[in-house]
JSON list of C-alpha atoms in Angstrom, two decimals:
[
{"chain": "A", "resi": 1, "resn": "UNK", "atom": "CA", "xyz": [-15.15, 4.83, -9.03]},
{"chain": "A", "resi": 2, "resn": "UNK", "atom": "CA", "xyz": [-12.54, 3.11, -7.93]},
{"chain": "A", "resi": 3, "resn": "UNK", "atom": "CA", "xyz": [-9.47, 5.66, -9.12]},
{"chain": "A", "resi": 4, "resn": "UNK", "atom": "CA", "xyz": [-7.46, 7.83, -6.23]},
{"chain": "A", "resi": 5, "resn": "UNK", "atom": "CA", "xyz": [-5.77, 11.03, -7.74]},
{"chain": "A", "resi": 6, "resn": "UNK", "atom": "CA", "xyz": [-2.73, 12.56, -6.42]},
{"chain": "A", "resi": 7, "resn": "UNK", "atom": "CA", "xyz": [-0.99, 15.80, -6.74]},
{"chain": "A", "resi": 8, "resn": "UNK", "atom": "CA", "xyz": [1.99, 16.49, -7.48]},
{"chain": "A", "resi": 9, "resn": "UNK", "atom": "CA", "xyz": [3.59, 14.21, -9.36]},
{"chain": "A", "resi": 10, "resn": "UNK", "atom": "CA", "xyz": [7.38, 15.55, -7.25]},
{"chain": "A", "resi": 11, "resn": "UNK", "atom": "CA", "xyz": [7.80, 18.02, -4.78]},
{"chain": "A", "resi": 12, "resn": "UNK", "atom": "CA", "xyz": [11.15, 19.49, -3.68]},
{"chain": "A", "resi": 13, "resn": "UNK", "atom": "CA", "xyz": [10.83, 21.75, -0.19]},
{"chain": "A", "resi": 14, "resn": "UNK", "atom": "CA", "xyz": [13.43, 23.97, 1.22]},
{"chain": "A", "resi": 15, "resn": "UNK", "atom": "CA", "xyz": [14.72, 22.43, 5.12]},
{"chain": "A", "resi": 16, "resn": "UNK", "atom": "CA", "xyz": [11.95, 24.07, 7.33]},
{"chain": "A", "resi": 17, "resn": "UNK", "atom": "CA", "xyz": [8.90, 24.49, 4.71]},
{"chain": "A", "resi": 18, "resn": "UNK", "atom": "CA", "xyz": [5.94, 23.28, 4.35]},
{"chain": "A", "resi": 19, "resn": "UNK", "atom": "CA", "xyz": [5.05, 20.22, 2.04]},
{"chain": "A", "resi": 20, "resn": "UNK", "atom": "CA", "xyz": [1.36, 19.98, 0.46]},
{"chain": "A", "resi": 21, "resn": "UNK", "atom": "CA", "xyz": [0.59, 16.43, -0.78]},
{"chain": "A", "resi": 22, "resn": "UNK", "atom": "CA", "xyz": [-3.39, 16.88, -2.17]},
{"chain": "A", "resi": 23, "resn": "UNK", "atom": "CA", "xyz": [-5.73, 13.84, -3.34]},
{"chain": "A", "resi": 24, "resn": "UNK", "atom": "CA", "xyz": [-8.93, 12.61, -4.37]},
{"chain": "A", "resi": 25, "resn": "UNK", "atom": "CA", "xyz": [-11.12, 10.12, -4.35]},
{"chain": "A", "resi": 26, "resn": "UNK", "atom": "CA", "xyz": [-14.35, 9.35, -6.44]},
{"chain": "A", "resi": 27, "resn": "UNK", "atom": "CA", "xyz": [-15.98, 6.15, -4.18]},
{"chain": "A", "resi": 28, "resn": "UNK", "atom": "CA", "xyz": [-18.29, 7.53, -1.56]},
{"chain": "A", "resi": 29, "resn": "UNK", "atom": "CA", "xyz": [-18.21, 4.68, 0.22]},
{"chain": "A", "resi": 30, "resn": "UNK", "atom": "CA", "xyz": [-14.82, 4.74, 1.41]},
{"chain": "A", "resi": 31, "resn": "UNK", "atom": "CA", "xyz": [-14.18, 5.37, 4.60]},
{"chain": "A", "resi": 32, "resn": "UNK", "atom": "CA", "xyz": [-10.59, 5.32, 5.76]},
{"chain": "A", "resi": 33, "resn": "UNK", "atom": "CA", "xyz": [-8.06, 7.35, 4.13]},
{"chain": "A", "resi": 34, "resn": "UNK", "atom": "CA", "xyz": [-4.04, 6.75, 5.20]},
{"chain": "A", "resi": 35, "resn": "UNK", "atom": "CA", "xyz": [-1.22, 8.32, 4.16]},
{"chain": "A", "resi": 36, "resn": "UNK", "atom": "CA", "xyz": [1.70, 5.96, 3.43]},
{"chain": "A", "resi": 37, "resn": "UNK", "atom": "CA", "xyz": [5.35, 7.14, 3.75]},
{"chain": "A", "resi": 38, "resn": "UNK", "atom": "CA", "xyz": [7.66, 4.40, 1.49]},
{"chain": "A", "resi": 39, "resn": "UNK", "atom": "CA", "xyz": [11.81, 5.09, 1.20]},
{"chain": "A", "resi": 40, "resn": "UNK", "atom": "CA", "xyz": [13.72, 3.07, -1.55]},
{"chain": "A", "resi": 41, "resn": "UNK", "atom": "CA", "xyz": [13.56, -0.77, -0.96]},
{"chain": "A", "resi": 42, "resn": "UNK", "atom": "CA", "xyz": [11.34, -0.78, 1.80]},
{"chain": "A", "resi": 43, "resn": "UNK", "atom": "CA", "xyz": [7.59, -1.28, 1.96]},
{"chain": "A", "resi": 44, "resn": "UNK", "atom": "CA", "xyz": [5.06, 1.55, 2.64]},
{"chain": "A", "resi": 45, "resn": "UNK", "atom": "CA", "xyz": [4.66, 2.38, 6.41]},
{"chain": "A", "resi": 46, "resn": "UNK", "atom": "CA", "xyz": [1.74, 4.22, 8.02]},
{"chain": "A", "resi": 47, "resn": "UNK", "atom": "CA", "xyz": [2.30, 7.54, 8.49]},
{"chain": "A", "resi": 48, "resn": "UNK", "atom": "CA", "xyz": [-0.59, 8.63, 9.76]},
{"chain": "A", "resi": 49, "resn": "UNK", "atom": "CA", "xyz": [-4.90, 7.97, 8.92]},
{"chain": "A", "resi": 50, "resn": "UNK", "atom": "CA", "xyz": [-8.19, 9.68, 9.17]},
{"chain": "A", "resi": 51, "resn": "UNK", "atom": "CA", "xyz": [-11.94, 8.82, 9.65]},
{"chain": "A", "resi": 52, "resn": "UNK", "atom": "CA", "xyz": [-14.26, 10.81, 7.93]},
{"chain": "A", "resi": 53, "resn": "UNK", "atom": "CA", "xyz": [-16.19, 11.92, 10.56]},
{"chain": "A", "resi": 54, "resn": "UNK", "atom": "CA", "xyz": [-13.43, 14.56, 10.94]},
{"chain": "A", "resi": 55, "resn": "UNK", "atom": "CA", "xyz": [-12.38, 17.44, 9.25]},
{"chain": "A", "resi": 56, "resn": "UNK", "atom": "CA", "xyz": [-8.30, 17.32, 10.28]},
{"chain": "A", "resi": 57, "resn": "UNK", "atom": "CA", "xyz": [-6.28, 14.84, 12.17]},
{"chain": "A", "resi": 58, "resn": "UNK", "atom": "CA", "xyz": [-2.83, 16.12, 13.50]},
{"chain": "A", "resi": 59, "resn": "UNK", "atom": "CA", "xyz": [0.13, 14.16, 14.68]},
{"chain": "A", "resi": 60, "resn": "UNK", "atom": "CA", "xyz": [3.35, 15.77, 15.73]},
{"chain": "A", "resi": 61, "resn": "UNK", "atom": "CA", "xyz": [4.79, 17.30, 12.43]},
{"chain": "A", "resi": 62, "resn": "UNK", "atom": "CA", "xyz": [1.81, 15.95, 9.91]},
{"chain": "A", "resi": 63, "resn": "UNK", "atom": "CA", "xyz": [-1.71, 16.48, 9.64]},
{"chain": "A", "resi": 64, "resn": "UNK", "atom": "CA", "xyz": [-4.31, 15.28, 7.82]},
{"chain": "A", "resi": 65, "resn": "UNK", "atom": "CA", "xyz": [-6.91, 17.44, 6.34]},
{"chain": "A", "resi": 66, "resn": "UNK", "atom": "CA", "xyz": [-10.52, 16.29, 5.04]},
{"chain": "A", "resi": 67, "resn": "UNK", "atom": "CA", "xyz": [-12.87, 17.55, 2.93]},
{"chain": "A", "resi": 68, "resn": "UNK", "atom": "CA", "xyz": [-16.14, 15.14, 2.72]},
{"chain": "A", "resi": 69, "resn": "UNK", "atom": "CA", "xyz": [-17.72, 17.19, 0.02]},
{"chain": "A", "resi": 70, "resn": "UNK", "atom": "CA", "xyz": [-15.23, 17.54, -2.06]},
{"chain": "A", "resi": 71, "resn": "UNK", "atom": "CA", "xyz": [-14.07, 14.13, -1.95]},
{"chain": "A", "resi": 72, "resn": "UNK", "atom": "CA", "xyz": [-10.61, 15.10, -1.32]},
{"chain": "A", "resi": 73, "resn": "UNK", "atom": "CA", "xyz": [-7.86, 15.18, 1.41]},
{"chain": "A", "resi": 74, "resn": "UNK", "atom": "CA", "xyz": [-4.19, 16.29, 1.96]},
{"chain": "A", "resi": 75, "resn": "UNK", "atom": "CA", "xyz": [-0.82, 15.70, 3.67]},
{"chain": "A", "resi": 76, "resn": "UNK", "atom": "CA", "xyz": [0.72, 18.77, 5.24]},
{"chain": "A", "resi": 77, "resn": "UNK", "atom": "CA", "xyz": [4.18, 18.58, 6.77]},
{"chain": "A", "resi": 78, "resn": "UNK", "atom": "CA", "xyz": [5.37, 21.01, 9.08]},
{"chain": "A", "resi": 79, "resn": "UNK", "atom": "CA", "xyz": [9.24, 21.86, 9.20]},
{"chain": "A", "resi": 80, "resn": "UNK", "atom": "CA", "xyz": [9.96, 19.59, 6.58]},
{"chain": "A", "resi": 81, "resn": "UNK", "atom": "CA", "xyz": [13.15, 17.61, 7.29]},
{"chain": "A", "resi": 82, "resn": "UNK", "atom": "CA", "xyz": [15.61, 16.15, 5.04]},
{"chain": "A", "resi": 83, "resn": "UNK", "atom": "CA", "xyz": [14.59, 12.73, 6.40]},
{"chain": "A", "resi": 84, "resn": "UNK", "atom": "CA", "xyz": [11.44, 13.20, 5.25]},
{"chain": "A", "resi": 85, "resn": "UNK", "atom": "CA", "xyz": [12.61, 12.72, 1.87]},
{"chain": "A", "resi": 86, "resn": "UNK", "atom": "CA", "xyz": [10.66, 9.46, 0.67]},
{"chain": "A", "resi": 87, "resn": "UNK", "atom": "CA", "xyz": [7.47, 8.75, -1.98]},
{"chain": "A", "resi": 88, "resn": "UNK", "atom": "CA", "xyz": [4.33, 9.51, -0.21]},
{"chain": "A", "resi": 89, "resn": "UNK", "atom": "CA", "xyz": [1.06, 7.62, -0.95]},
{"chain": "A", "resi": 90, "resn": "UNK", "atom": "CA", "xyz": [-2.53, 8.40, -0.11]},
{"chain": "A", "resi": 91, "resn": "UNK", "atom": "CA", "xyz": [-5.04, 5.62, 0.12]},
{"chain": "A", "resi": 92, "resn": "UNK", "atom": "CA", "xyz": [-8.44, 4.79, 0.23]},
{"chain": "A", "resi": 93, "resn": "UNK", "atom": "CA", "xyz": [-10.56, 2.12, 1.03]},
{"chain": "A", "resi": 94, "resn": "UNK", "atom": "CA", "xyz": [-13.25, 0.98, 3.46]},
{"chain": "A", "resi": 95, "resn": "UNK", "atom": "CA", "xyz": [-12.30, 0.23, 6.73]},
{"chain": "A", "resi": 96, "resn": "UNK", "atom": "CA", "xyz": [-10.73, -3.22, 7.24]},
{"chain": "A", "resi": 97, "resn": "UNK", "atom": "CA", "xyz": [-10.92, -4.21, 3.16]},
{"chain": "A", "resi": 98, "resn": "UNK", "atom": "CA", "xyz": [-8.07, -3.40, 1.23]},
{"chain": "A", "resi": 99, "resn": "UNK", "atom": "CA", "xyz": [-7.16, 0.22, -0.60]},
{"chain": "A", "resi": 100, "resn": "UNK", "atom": "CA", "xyz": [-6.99, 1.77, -3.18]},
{"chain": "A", "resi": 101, "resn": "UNK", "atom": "CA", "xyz": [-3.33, 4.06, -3.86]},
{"chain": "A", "resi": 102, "resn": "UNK", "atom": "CA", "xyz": [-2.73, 6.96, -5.47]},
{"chain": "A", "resi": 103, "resn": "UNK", "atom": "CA", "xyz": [0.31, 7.10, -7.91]},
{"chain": "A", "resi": 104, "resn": "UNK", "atom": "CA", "xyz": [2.57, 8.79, -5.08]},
{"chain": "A", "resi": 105, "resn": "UNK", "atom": "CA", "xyz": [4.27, 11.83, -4.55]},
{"chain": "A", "resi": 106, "resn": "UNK", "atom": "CA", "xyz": [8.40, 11.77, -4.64]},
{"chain": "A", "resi": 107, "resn": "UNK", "atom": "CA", "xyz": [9.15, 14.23, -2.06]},
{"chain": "A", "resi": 108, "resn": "UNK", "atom": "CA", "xyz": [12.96, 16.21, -1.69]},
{"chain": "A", "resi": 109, "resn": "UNK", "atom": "CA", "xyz": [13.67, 18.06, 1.17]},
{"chain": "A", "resi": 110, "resn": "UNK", "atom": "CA", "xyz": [16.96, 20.40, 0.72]},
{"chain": "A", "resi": 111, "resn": "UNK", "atom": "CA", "xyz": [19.27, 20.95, 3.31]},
{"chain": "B", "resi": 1, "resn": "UNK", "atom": "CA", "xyz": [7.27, -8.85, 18.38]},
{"chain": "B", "resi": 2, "resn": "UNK", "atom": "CA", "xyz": [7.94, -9.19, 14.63]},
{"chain": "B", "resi": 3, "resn": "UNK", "atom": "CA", "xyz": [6.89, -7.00, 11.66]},
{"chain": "B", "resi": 4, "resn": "UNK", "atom": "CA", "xyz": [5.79, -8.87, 8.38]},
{"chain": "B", "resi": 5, "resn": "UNK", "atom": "CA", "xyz": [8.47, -10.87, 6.99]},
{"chain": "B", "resi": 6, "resn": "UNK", "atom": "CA", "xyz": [8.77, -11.57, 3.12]},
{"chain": "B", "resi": 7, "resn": "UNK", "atom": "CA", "xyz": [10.89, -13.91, 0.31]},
{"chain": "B", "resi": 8, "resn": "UNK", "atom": "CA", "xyz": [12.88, -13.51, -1.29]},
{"chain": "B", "resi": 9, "resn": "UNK", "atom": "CA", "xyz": [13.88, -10.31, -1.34]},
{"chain": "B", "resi": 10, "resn": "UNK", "atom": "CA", "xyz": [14.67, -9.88, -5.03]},
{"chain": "B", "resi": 11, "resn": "UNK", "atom": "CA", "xyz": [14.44, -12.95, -7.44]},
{"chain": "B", "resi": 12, "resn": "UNK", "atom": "CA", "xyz": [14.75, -12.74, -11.51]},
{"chain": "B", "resi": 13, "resn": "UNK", "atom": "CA", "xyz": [12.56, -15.59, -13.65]},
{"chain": "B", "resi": 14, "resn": "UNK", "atom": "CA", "xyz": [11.85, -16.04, -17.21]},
{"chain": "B", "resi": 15, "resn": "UNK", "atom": "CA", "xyz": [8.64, -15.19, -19.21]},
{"chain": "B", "resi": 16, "resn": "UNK", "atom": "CA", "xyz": [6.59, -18.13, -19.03]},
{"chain": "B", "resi": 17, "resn": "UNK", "atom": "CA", "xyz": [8.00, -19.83, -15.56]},
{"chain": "B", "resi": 18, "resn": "UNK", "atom": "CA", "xyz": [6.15, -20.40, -12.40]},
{"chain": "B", "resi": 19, "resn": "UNK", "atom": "CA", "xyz": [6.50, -18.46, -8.64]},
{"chain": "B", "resi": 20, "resn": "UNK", "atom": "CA", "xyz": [5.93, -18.67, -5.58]},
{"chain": "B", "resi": 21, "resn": "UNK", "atom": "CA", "xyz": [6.41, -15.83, -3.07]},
{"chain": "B", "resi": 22, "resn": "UNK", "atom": "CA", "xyz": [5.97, -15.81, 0.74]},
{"chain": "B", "resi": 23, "resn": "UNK", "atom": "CA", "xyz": [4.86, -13.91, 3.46]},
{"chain": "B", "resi": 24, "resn": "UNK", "atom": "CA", "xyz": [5.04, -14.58, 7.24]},
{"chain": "B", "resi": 25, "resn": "UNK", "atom": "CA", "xyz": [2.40, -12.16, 8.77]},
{"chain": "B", "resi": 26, "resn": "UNK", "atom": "CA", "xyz": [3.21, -10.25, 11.66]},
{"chain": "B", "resi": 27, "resn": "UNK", "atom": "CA", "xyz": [2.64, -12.06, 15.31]},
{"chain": "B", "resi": 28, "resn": "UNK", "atom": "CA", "xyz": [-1.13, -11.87, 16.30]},
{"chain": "B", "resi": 29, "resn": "UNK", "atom": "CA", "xyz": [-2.55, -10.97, 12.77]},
{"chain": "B", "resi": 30, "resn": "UNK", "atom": "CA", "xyz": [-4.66, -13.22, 11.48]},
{"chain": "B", "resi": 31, "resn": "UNK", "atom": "CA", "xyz": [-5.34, -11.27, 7.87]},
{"chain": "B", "resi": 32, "resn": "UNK", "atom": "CA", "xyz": [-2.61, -11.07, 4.86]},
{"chain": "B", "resi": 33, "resn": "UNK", "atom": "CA", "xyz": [-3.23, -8.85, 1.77]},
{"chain": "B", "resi": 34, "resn": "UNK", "atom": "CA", "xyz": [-1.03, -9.02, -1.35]},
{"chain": "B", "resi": 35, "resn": "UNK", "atom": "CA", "xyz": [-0.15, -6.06, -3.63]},
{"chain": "B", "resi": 36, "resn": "UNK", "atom": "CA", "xyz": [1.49, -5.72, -6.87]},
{"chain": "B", "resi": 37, "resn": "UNK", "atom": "CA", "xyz": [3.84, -2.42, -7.06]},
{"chain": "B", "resi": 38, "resn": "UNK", "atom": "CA", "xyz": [5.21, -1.70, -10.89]},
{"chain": "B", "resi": 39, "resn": "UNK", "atom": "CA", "xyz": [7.90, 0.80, -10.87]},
{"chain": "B", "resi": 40, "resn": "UNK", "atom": "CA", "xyz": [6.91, 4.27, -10.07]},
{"chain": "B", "resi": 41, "resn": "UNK", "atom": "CA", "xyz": [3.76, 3.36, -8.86]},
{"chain": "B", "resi": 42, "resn": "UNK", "atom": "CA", "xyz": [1.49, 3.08, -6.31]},
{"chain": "B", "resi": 43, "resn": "UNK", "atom": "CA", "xyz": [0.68, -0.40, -4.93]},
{"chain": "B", "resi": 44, "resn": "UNK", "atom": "CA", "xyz": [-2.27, -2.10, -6.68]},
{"chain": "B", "resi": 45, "resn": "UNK", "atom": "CA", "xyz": [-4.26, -4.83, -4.83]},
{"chain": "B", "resi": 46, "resn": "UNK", "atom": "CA", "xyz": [-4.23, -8.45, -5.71]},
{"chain": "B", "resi": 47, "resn": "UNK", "atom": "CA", "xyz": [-6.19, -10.21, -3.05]},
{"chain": "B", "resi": 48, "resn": "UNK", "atom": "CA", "xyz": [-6.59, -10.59, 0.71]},
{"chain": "B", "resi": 49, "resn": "UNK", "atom": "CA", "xyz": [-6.68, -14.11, 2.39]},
{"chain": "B", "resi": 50, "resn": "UNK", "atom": "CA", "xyz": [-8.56, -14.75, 5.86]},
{"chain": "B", "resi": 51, "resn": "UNK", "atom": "CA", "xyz": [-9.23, -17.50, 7.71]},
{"chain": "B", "resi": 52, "resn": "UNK", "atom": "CA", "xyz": [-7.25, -19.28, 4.94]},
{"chain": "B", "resi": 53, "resn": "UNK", "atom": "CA", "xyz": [-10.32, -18.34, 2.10]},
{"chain": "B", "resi": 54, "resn": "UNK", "atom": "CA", "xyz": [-10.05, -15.40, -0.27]},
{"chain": "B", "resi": 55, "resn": "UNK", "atom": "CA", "xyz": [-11.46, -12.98, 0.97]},
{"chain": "B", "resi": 56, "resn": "UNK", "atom": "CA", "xyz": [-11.55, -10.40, -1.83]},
{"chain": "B", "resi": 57, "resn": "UNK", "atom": "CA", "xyz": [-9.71, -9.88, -5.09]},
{"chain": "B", "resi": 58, "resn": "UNK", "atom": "CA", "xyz": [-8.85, -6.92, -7.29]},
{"chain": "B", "resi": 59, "resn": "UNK", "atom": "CA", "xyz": [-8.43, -6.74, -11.50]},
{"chain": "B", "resi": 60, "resn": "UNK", "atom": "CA", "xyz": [-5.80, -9.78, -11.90]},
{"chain": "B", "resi": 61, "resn": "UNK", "atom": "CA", "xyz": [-5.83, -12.43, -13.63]},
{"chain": "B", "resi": 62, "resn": "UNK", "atom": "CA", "xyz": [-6.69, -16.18, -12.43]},
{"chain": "B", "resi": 63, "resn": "UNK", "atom": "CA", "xyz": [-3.03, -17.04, -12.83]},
{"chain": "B", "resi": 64, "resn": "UNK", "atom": "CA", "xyz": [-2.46, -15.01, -9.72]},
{"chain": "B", "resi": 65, "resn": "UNK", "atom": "CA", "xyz": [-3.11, -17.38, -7.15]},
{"chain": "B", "resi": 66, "resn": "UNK", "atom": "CA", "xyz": [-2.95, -17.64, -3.18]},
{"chain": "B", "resi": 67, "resn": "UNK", "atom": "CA", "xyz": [-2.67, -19.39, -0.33]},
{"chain": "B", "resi": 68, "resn": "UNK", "atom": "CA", "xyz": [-2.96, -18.91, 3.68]},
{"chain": "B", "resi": 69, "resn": "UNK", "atom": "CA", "xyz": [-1.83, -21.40, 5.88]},
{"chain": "B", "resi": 70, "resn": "UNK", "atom": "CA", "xyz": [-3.18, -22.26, 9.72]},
{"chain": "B", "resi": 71, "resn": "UNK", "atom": "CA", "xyz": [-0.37, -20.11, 11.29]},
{"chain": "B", "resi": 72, "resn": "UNK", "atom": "CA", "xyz": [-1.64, -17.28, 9.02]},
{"chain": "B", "resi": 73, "resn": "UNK", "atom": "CA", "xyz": [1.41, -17.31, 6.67]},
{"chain": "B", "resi": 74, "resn": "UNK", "atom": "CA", "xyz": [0.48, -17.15, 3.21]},
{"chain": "B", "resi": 75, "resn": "UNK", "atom": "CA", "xyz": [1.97, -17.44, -0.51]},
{"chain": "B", "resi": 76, "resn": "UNK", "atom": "CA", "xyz": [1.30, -15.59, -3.64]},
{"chain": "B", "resi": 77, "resn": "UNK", "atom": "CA", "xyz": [1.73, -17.71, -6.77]},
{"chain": "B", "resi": 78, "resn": "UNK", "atom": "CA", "xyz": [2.26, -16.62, -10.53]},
{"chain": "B", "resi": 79, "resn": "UNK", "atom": "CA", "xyz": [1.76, -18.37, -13.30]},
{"chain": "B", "resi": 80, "resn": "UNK", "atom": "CA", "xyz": [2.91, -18.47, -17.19]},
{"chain": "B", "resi": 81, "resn": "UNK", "atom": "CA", "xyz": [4.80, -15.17, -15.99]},
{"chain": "B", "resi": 82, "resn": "UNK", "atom": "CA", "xyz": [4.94, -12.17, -18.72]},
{"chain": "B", "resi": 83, "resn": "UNK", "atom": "CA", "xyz": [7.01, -9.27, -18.54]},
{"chain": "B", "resi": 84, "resn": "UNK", "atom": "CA", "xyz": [4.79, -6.76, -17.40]},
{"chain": "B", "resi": 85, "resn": "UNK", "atom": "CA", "xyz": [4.68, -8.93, -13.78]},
{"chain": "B", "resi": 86, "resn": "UNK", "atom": "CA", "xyz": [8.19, -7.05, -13.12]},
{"chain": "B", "resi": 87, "resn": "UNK", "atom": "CA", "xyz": [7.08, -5.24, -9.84]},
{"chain": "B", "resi": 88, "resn": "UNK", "atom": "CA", "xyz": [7.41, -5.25, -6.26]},
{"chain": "B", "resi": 89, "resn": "UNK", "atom": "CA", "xyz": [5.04, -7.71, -4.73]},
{"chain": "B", "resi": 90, "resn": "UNK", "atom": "CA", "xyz": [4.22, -6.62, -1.03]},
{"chain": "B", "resi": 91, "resn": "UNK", "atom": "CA", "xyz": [2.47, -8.46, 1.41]},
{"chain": "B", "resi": 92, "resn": "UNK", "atom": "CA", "xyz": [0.16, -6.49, 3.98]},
{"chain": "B", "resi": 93, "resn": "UNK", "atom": "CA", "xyz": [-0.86, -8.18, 7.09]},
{"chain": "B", "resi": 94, "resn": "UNK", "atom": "CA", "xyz": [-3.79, -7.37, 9.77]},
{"chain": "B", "resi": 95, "resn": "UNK", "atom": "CA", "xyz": [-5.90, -8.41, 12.53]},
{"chain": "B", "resi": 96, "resn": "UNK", "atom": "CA", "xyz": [-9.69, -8.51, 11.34]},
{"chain": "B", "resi": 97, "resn": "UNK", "atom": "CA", "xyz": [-11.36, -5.09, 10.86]},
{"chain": "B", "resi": 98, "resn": "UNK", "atom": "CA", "xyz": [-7.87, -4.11, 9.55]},
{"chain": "B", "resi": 99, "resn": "UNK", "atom": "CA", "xyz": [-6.56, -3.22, 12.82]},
{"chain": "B", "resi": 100, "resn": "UNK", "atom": "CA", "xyz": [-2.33, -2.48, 12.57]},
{"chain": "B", "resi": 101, "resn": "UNK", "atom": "CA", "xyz": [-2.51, -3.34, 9.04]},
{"chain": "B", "resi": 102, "resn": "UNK", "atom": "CA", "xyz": [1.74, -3.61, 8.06]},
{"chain": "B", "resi": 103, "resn": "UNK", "atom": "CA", "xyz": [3.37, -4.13, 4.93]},
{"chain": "B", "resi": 104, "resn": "UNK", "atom": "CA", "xyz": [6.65, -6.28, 4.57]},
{"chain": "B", "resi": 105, "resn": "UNK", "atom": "CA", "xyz": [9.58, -4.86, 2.37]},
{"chain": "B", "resi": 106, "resn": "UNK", "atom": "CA", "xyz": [8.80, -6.43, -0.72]},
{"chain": "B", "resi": 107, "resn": "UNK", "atom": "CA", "xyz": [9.91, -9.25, -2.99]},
{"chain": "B", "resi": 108, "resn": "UNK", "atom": "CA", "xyz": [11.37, -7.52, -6.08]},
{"chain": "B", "resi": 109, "resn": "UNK", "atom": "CA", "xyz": [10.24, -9.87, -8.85]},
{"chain": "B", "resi": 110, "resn": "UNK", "atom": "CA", "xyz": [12.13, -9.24, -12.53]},
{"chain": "B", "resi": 111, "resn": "UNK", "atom": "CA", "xyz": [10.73, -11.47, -15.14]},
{"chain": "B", "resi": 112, "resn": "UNK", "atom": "CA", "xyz": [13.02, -11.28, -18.34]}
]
């Protein structure tokens, strides 16, 4: 119960598309899911984090969409920028404890 | 104000030695969480110190140990290292509740 799925594995995006980072989780007792955005060396840094008493959580160029039900959630970013080219984790956990990751997703943005 | 602070930033030991790893928390937070991160990975939680107690600990073994001290600094120690403890080791710190909960860069631990 305590596994987080991700999907996929890699993703390479043209400059300007759209990149769709999908997960899962399996404990319903989690309620805080961030997104971590990690480049090579460094640690993971927040991107950006939802409650689940909403359905989609948007901040500038990413958003965050829910799906209670299901159990599952995704990353979308808009415009997708060559910066943007890092590993991206989803997490879950209960608010204030630690998380649990998901394996990441190694994201290429062409220029 | 400063972000979470770790060290070293890469080290290399031998299977079977001893180490310690540290982790100055950021400025206010008063919470420090340590994760393991094996190559290609996602990060994996060890435990979370508070208060200078354990406050929670994930599927490692007791030779994973910890420590907080009073200005909320903490070390992760390792003992009778194997090779599988080649990882990342990142230290996560907060303020209760998990309020502005940061991650340092890493110590890069190789154990050969």
């Amino acid at each position: 119960q305590q596994q987080v799925k991700q999907s996929p594995q890699s993703l390479i995006v043209q400059k300007g598309g759209i990149s769709i980072i999908n997960c899962a989780y399996e404990n319903t007792a989690f309620d805080y899911f961030p997104w971590y955005q990690q480049f090579p060396g460094k640690g993971p840094a927040l991107l950006i984090a939802i409650r689940p008493d909403v359905s989609e959580k948007k901040e500038g160029r990413f958003t965050i969409s829910f799906n209670k039900s299901a159990k599952q959630f995704s990353l979308h970013i808009m415009d997708s920028q060559p910066g943007d080219s890092a590993t991206y984790f989803c997490a879950a956990g209960r608010y204030g404890q630690n998380f649990v990751f998901g394996p990441g997703t190694r994201l290429s943005v062409l220029p | 104000e400063t972000g979470v602070t770790q060290s070293p930033t890469h080290l290399i030991k031998t299977r079977g030695q001893q180490v310690t790893l540290r982790c100055s928390s950021q400025s206010g937070h008063n919470t420090v969480s340590w994760y393991q991160q094996a190559l290609g990975q996602g990060p994996q939680f060890i435990f979370q110190y508070y208060r200078e107690e354990e406050n929670g600990r994930g599927n490692f073994p007791p030779r994973f140990s910890g420590l907080q001290f009073p200005n909320y600094s903490s070390e992760l120690n390792v003992n009778a290292l194997e090779l599988d403890d080649s990882a990342l080791y990142l230290c996560a710190s907060s303020l209760t509740g998990g309020i502005g909960y940061t991650f340092g860069s890493g110590t890069r631990l190789t154990v050969v």
